[in-house]
Coordinates of C-alpha atoms in Angstrom, one line a residue:
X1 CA 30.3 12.8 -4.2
X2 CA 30.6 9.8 -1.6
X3 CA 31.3 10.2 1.5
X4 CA 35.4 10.7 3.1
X5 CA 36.2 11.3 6.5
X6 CA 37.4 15.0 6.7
X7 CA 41.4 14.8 6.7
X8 CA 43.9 17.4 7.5
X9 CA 44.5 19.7 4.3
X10 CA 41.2 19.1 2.5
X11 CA 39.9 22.5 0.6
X12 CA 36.1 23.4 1.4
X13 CA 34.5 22.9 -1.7
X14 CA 30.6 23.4 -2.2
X15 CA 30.7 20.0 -3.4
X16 CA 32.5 18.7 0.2
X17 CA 30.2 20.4 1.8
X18 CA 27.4 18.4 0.6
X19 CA 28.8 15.3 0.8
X20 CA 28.5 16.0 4.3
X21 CA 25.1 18.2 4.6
X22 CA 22.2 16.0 4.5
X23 CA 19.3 17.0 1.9
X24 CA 16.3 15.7 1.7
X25 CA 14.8 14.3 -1.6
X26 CA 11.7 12.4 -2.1
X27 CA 11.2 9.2 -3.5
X28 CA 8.9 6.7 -4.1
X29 CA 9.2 3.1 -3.2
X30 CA 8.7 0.2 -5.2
X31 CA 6.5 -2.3 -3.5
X32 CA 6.5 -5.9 -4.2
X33 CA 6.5 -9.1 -2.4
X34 CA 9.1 -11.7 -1.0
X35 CA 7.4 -14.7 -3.9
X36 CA 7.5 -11.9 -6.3
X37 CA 3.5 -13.3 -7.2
X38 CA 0.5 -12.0 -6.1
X39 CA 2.2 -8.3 -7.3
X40 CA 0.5 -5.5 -5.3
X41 CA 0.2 -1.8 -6.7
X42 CA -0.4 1.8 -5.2
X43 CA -3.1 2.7 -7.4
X44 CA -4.2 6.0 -5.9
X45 CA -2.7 5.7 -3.1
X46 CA -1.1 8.9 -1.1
X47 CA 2.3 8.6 -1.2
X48 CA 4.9 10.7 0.2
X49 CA 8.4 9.5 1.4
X50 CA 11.7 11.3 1.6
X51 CA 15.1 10.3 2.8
X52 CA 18.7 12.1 3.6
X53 CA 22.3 11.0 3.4
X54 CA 24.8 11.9 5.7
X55 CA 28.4 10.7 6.4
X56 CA 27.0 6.9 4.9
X57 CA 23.9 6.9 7.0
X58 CA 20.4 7.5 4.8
X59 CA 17.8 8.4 7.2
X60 CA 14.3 8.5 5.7
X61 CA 10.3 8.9 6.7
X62 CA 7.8 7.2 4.8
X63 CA 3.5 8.1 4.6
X64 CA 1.3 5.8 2.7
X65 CA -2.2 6.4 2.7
X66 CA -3.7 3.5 0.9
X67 CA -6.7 4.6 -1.4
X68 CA -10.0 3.0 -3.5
X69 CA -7.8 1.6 -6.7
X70 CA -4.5 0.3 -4.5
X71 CA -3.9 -3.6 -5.1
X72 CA -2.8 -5.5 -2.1
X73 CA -1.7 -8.4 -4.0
X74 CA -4.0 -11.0 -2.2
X75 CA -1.0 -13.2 -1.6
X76 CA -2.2 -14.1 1.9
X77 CA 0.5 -14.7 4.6
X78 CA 3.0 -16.5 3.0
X79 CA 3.6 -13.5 0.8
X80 CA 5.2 -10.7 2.5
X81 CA 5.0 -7.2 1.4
X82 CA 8.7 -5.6 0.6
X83 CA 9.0 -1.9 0.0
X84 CA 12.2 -0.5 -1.9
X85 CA 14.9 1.4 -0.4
X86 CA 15.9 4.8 -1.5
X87 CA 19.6 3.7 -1.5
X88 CA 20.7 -0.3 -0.6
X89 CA 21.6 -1.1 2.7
X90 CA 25.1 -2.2 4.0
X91 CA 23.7 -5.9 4.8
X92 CA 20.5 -7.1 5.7
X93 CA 19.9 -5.4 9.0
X94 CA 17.2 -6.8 11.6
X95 CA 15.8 -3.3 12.5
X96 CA 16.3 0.5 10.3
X97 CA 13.2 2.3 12.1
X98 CA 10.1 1.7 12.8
X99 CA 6.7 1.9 11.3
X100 CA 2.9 2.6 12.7
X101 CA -0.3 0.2 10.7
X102 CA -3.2 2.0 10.9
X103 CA -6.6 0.5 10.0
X104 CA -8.4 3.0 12.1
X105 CA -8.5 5.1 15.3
X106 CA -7.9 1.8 17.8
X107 CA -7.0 -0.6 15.2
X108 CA -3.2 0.0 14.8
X109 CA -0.2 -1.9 15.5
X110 CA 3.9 -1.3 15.9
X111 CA 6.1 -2.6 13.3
X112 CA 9.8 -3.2 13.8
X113 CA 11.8 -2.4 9.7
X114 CA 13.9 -5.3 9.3
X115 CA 16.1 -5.2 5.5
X116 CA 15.3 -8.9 3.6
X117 CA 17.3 -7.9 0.9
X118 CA 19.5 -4.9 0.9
X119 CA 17.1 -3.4 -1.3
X120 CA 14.4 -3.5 0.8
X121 CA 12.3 -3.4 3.9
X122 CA 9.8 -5.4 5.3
X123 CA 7.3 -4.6 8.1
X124 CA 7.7 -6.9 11.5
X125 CA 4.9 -6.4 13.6
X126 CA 6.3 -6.3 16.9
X127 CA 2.7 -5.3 19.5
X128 CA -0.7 -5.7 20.2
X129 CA -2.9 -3.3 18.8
X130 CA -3.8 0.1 20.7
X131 CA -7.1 -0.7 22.5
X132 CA -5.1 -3.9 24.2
X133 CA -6.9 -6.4 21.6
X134 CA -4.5 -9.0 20.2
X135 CA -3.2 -9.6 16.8
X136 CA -4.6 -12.3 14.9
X137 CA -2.2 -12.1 12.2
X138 CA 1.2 -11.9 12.8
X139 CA 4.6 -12.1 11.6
X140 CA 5.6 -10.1 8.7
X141 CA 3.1 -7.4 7.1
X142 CA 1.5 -8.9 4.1
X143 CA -1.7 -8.8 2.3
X144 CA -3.7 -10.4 5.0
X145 CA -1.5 -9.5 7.9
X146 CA -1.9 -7.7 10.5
X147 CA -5.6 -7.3 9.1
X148 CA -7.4 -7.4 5.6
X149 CA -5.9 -4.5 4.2
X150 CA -8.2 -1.7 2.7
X151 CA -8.8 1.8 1.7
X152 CA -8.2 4.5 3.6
X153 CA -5.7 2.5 6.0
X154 CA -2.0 3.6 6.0
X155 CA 1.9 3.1 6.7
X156 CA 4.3 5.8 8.5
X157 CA 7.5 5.2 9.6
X158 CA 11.2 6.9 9.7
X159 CA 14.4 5.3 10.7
X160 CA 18.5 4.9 9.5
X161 CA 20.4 2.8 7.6
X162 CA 24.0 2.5 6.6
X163 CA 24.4 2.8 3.6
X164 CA 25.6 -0.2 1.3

């Protein structure tokens, strides 16, 4: 059932009520790029995302821990990595949470979520990393950007959306 603003005379239903209660399902997102070449793929990566919907807002965490068979495309930096939604977005937002790059213990960086499609979120990296060193790579997180990706290195974040 969608979400409709509570209105005088409405009957309590089980159904009603979660329309409006928020419960968490998982989901996996589908990960491509903005060329749609240079395809990556999890492999055996760790995955474990979750999201909630509540009143037309989906809020939802996301853990990738990349592992020794994931694909990172090798588009280079004109390719863009794009991660699926677990419900479209309202419009093409500039910023739905936030995400931490980890390459190791002082190799990590800040990224801002920014929605290129409705479908899906990019990663803008928005600092330096953690031990004050610079980025070489910026922009938008892709195959070669913030860093060579590898093994072992991973992708949290959490953050809101309205829902489209």
């Amino acid at each position: 059932m969608a979400y409709e603003p509570w209105q005088p005379g409405m009957i309590l239903t089980a159904s009603r009520l979660a329309s409006i209660s928020p419960t968490w399902r998982s989901w996996t997102p589908t990960w491509t790029t903005s060329s749609g070449n240079f395809l990556p793929s999890f492999g055996d990566a760790s995955i474990d995302c979750s999201y909630a919907e509540s009143a037309g807002t989906v809020f939802w965490r996301m853990e990738i821990i990349f592992g020794a068979s994931t694909n990172f495309g090798g588009g280079g930096g004109g390719d863009n990595f794009l991660f699926g939604l677990p419900v479209p977005a309202a419009g093409l937002n500039s910023c739905i949470g936030f995400f931490e790059l980890n390459a190791s213990v002082n190799v990590r960086v800040v990224g801002r979520g920014r929605c290129l499609t409705t479908g899906a979120v990019s990663i803008e990296i928005s600092s330096g990393q953690v031990d004050g060193a610079p980025v070489a790579v910026g922009g938008i997180a892709d195959a070669s950007s913030p860093w060579a990706w590898a093994a072992g290195h991973s992708i949290r974040g959490s953050g809101q959306y309205q829902r489209g």
